[in-house]
PDB file of C-alpha atoms in Angstrom:
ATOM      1  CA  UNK A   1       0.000   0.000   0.000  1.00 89.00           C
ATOM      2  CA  UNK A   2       1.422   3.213  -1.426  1.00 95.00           C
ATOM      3  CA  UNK A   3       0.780   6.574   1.081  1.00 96.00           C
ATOM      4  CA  UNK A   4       1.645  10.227   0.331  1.00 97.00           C
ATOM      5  CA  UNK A   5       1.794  12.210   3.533  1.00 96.00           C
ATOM      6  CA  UNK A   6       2.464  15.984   3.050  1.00 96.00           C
ATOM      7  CA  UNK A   7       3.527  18.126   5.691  1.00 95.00           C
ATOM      8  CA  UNK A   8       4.695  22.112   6.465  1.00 97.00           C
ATOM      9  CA  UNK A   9       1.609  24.017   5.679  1.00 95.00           C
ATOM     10  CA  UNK A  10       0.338  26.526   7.984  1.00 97.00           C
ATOM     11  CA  UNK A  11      -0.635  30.381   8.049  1.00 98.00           C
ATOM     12  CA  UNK A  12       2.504  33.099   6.886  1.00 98.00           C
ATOM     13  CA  UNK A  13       2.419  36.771   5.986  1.00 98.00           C
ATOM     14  CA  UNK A  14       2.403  38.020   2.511  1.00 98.00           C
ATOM     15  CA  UNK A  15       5.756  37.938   1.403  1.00 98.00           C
ATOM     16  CA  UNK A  16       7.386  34.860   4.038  1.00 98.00           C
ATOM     17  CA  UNK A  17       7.979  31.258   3.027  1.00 98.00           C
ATOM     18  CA  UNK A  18       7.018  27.659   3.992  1.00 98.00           C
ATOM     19  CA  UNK A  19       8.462  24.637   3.050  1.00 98.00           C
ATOM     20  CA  UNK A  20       6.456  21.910   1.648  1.00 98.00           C
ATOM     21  CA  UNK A  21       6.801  18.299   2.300  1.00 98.00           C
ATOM     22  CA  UNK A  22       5.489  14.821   0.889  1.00 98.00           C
ATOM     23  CA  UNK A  23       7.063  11.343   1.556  1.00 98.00           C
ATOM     24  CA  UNK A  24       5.973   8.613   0.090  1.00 97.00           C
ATOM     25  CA  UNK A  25       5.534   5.015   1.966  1.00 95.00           C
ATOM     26  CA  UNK A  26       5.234   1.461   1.058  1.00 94.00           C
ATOM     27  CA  UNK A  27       7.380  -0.677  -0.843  1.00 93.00           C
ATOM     28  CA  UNK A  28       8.572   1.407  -3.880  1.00 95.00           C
ATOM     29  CA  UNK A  29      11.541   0.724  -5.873  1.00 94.00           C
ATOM     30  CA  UNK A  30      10.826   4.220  -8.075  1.00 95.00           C
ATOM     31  CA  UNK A  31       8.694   6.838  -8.883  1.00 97.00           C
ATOM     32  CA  UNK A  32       8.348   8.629 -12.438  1.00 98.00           C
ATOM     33  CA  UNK A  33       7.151  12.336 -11.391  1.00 98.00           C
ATOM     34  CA  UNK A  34       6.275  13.769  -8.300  1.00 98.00           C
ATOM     35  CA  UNK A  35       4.765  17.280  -8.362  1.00 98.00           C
ATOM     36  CA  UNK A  36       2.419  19.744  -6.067  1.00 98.00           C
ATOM     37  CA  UNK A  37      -0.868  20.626  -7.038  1.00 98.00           C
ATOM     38  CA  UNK A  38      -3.004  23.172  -5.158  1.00 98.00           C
ATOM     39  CA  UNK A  39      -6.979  24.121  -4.786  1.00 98.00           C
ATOM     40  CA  UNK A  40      -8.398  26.936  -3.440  1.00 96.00           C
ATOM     41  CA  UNK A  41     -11.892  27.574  -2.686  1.00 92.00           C
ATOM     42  CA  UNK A  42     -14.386  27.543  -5.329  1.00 94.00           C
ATOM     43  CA  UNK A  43     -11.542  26.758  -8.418  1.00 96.00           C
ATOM     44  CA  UNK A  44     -10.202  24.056  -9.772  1.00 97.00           C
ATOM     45  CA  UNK A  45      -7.229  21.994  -8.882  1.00 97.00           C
ATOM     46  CA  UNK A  46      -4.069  23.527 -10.791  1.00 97.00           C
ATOM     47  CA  UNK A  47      -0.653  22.280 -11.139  1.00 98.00           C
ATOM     48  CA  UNK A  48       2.269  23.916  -9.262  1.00 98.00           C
ATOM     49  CA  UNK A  49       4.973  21.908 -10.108  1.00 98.00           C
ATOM     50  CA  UNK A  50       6.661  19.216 -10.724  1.00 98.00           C
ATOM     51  CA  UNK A  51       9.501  17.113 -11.519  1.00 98.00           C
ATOM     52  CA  UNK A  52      10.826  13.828 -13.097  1.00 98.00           C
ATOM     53  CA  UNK A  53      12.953  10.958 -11.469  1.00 97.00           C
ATOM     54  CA  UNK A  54      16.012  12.995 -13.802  1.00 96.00           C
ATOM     55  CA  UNK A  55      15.391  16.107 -12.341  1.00 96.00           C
ATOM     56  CA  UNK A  56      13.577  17.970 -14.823  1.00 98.00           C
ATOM     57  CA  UNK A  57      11.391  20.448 -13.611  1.00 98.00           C
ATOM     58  CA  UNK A  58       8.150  22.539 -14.795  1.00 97.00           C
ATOM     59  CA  UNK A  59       6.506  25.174 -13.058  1.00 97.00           C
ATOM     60  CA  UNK A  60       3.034  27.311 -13.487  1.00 97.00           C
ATOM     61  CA  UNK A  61       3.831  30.426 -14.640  1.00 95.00           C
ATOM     62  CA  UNK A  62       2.547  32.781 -11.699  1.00 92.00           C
ATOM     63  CA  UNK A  63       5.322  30.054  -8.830  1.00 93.00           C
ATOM     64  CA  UNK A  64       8.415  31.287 -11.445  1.00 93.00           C
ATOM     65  CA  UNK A  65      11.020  32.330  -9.462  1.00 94.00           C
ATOM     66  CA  UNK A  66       8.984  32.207  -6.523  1.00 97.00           C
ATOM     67  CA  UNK A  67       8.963  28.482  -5.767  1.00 98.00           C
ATOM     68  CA  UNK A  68      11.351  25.387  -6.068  1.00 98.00           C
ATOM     69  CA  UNK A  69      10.340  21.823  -6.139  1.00 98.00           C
ATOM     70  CA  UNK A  70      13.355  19.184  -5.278  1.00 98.00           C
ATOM     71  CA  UNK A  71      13.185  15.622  -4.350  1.00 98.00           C
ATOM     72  CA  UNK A  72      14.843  12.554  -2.656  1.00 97.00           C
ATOM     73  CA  UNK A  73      14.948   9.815  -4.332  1.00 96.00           C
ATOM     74  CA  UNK A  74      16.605   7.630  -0.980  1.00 96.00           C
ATOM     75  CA  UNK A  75      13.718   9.193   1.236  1.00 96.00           C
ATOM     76  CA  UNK A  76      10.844   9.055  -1.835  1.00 97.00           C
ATOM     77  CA  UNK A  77      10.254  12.610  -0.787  1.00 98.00           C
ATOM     78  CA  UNK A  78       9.315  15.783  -2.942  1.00 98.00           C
ATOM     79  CA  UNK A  79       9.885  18.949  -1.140  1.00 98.00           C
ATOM     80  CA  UNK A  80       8.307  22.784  -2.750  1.00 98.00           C
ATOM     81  CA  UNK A  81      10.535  25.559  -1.124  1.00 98.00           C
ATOM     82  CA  UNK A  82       7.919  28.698  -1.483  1.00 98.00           C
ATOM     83  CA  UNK A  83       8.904  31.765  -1.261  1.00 98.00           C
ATOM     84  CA  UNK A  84       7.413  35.233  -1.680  1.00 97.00           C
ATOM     85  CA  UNK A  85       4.479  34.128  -1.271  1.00 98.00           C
ATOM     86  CA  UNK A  86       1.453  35.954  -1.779  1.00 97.00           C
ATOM     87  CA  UNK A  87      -2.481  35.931  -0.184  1.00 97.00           C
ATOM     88  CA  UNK A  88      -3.416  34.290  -3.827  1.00 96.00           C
ATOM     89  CA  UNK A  89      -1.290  31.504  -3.220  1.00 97.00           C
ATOM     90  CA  UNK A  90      -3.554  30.667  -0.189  1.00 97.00           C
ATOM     91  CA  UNK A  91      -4.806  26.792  -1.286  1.00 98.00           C
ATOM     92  CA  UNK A  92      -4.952  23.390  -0.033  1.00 98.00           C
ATOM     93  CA  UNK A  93      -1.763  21.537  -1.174  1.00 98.00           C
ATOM     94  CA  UNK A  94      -1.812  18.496  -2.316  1.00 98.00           C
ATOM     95  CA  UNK A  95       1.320  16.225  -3.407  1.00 98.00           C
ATOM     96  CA  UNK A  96       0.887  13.954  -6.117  1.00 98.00           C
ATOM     97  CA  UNK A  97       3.080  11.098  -7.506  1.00 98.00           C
ATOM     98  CA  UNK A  98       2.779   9.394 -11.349  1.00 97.00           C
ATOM     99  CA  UNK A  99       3.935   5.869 -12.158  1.00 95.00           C
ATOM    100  CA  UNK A 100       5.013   4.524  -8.743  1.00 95.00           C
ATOM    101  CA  UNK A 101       6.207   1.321  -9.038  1.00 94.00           C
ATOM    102  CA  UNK A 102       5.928  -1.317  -6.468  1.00 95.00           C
ATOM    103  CA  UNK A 103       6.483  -4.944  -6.419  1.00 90.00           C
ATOM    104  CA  UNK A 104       3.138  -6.023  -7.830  1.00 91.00           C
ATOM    105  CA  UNK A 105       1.777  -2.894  -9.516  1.00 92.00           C
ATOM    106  CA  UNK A 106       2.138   0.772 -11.161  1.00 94.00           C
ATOM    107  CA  UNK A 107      -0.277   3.720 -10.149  1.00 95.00           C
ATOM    108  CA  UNK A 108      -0.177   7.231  -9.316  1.00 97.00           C
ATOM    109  CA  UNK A 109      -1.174   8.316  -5.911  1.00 97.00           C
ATOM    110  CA  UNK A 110      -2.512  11.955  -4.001  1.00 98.00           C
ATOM    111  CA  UNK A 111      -1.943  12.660  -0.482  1.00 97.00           C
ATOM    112  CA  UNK A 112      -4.442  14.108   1.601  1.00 97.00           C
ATOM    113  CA  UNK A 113      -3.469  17.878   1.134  1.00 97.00           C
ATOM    114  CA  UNK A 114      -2.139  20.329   3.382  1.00 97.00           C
ATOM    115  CA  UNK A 115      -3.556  24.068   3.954  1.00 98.00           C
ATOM    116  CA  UNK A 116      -1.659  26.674   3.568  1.00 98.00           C
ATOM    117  CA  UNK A 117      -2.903  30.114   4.281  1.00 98.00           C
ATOM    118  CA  UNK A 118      -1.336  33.824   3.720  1.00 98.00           C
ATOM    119  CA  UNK A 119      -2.839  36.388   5.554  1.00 97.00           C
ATOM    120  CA  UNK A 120      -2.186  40.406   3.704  1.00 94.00           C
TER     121      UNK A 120
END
């Protein structure tokens, strides 16, 4: 059984920074892409960012230069360094890994989300 647990959300101030994280359990020997994805109220789901098991990354346009996405590939862990951040980035956060592979199957997977809030 495959888990993504996110953690490091919370309220900041227009214009601080919070550091995202999401590790993945279970018995994994890789995973494709991990990325962020985040919702606020009343829209849909966007993209963030994310990045491939070679390190390639892609970004929405309005988290340029604002945010970084990294991972660990010995903890299955993708991390979002946010910076800058803004009362529009206020969302629920939700980490999300493609083509996990385990010992008897391949799947993507969403964890549970994580709020994170930016007060003006």
């Amino acid at each position: 059984q495959v888990q993504l647990v996110e953690s490091g959300g919370g309220l900041v101030q227009a214009g601080g920074s919070l550091r995202l994280s999401c590790a993945a359990s279970g018995r994994i020997f890789s995973i494709n892409v991990m990325g962020w994805y985040r919702q606020a109220p009343g829209k849909q789901r966007e993209l963030v960012a994310g990045i491939t098991s070679g390190g390639s990354t892609n970004y929405a346009d309005s988290m340029k230069g604002r945010f970084t996405i990294s991972r660990d590939d010995a903890k299955n862990t993708v991390y979002l360094q946010m910076n800058s951040l803004k009362p529009e980035d206020t969302a629920v956060y939700y980490c999300n890994a493609q083509g996990v592979r385990t010992l008897t199957r391949r799947g993507d997977y969403w964890g549970q989300g994580t709020q994170v809030t930016v007060s003006s």
